[in-house]
mmCIF file of C-alpha atoms in Angstrom:
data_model
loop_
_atom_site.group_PDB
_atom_site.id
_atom_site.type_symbol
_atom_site.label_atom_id
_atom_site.label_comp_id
_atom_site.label_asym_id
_atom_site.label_seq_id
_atom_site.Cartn_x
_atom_site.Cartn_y
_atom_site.Cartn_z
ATOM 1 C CA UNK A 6 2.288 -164.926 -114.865
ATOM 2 C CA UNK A 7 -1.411 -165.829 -116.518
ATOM 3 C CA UNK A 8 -2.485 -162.414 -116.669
ATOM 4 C CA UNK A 9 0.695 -160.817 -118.123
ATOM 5 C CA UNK A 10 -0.092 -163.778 -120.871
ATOM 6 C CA UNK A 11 -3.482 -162.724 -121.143
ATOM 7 C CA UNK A 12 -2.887 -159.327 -121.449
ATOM 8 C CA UNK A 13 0.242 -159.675 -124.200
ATOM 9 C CA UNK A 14 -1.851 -161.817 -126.247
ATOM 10 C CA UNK A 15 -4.473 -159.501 -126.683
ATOM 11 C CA UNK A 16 -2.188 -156.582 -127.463
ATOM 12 C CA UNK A 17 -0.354 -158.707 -129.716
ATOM 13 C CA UNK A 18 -3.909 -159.181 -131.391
ATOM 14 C CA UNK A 19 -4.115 -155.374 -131.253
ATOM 15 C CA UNK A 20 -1.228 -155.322 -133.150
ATOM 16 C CA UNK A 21 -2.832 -156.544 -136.614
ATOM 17 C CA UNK A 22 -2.883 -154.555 -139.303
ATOM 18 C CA UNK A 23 -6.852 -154.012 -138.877
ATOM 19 C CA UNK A 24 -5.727 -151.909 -136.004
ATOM 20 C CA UNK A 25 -3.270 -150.402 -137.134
ATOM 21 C CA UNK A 26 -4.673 -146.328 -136.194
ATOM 22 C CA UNK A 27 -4.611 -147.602 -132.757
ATOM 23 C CA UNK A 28 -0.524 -149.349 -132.991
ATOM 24 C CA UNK A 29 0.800 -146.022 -131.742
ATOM 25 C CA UNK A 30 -1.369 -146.769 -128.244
ATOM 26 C CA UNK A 31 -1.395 -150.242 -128.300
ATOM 27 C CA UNK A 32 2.378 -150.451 -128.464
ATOM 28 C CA UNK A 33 2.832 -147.998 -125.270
ATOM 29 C CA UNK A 34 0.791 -150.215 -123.868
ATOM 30 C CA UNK A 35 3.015 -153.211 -124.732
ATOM 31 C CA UNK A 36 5.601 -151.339 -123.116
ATOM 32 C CA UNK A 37 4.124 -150.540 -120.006
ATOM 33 C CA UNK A 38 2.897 -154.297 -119.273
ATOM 34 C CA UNK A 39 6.653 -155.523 -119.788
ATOM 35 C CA UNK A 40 7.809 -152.566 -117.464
ATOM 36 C CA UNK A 41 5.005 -153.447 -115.165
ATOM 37 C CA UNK A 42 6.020 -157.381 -115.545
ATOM 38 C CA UNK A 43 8.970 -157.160 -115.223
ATOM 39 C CA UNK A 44 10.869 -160.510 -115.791
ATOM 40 C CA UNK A 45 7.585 -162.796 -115.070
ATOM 41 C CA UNK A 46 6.039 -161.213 -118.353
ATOM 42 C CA UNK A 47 8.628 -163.908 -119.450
ATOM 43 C CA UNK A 48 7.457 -166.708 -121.633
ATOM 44 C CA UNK A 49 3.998 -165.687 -121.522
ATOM 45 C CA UNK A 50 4.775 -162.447 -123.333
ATOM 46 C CA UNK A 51 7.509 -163.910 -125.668
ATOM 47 C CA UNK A 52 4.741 -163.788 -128.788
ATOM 48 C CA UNK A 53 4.331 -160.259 -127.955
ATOM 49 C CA UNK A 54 7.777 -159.265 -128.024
ATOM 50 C CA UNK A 55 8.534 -161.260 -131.226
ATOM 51 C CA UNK A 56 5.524 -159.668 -132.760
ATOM 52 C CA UNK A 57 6.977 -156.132 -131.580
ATOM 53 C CA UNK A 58 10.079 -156.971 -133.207
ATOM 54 C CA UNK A 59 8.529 -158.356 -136.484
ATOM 55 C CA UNK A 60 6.978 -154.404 -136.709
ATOM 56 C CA UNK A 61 10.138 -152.914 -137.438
ATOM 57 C CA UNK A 62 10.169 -153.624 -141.483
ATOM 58 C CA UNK A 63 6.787 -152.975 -141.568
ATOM 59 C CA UNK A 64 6.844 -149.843 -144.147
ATOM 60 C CA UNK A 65 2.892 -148.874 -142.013
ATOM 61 C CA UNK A 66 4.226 -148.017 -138.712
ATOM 62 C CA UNK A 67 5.367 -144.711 -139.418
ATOM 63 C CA UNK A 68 4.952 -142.264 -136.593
ATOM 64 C CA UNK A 69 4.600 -145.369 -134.569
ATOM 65 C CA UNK A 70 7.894 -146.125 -134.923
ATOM 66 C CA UNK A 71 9.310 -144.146 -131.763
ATOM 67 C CA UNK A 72 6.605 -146.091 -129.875
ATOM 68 C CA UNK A 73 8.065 -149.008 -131.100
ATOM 69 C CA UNK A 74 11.610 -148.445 -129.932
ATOM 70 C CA UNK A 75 10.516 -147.126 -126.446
ATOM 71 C CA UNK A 76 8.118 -150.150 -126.249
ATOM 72 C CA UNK A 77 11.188 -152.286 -126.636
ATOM 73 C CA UNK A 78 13.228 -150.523 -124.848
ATOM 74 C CA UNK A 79 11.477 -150.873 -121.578
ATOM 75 C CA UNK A 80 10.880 -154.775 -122.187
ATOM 76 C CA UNK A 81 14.594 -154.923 -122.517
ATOM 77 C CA UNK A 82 15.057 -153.081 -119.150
ATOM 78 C CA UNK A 83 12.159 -155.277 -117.439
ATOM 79 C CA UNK A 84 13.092 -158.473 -119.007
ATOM 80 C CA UNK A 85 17.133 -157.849 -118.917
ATOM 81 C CA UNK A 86 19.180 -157.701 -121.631
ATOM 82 C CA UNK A 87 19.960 -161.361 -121.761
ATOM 83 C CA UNK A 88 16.517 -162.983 -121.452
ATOM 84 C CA UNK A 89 16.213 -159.836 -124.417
ATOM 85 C CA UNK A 90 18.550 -161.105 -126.699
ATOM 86 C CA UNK A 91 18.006 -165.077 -126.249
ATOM 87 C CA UNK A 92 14.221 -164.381 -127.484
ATOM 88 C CA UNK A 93 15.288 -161.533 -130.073
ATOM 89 C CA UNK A 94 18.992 -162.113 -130.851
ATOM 90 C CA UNK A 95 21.418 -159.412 -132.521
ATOM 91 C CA UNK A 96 22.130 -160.637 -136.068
ATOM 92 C CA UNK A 97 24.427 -158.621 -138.312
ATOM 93 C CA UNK A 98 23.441 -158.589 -141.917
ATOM 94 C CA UNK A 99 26.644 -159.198 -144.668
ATOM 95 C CA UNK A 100 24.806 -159.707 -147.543
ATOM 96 C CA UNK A 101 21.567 -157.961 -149.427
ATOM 97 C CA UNK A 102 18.602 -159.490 -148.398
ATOM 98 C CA UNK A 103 20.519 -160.846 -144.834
ATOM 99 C CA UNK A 104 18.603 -161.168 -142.079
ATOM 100 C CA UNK A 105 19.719 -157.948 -139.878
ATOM 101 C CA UNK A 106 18.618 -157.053 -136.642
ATOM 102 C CA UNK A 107 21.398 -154.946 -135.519
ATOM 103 C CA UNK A 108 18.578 -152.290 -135.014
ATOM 104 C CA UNK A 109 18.246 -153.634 -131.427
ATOM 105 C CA UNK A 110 21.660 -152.477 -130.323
ATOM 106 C CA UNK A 111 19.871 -148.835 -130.433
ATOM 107 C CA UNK A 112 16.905 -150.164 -128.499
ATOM 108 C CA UNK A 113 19.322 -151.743 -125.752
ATOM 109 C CA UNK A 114 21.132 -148.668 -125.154
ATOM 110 C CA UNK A 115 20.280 -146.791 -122.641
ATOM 111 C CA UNK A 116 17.619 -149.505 -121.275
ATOM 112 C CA UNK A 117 19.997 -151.736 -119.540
ATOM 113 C CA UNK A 118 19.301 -153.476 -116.082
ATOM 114 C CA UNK A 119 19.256 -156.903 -114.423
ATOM 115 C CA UNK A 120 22.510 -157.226 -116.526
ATOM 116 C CA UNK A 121 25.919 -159.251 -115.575
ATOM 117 C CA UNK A 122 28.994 -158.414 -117.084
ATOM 118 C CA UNK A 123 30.027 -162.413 -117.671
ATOM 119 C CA UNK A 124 26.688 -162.314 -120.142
ATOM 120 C CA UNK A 125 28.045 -158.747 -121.631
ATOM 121 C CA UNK A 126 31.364 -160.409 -122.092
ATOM 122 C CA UNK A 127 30.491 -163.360 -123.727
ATOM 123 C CA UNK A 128 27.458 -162.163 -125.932
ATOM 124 C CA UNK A 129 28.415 -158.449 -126.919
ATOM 125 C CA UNK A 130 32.769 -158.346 -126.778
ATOM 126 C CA UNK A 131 32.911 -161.407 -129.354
ATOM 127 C CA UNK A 132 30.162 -159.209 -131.841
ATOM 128 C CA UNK A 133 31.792 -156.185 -131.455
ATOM 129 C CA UNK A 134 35.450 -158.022 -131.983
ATOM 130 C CA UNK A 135 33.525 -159.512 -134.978
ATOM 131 C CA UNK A 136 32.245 -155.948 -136.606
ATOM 132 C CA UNK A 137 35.484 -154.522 -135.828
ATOM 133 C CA UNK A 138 37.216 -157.471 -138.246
#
């Protein structure tokens, strides 16, 4: 959809850290254009929902932060958990300095629709027989 594209680039913009009184706002606005959206926000919005996710570390989003789960949160409910993971996949750190983005499990909870249980199966049994080793 062109204007879902439109509309995530410019909050992604918004999302710089020149703006970064307003991220609080800008990212419940993020979430309400994905939960608006729904799955057409998808690949027009993908920037914005990598940029979202590339927020987490930042050490400046502070009270933000709970905007920033939420945000996610309803993208993963309007996008579906496995367009969700195939643009931000769940990567489990074992080393210092690893890449880890386990974090999302916590944003997927809870915000889980459009979902099949073949994708739950093969995506989320073989990480969680995986953590369990």
């Amino acid at each position: 959809d062109a204007l879902a594209a439109a509309l995530g680039g410019a909050l992604r913009d918004a999302l710089a850290p020149r703006y970064l009184p307003l991220w609080r706002t800008v990212l419940e606005a993020c979430g309400e254009l994905f939960a608006a959206a729904g799955p057409t926000s998808l690949p027009g919005c993908e920037s914005l929902l990598t940029g979202m996710r590339d927020l987490y570390d930042d050490q400046r989003l502070g009270e933000a932060r709970g905007s920033l789960m939420a945000s996610l949160g309803l993208a993963a409910r309007a996008v579906g958990p496995r367009a969700f993971v195939e643009r931000l996949p769940i990567k489990v750190s074992t080393s210092d300095g690893g890449e880890d983005s386990s974090w999302l499990l916590s944003v997927l909870r809870g915000h889980v629709a459009r979902a099949t249980l073949d994708f739950f199966a093969a995506y989320f049994v073989p990480l969680q027989a995986w953590l369990l080793e």
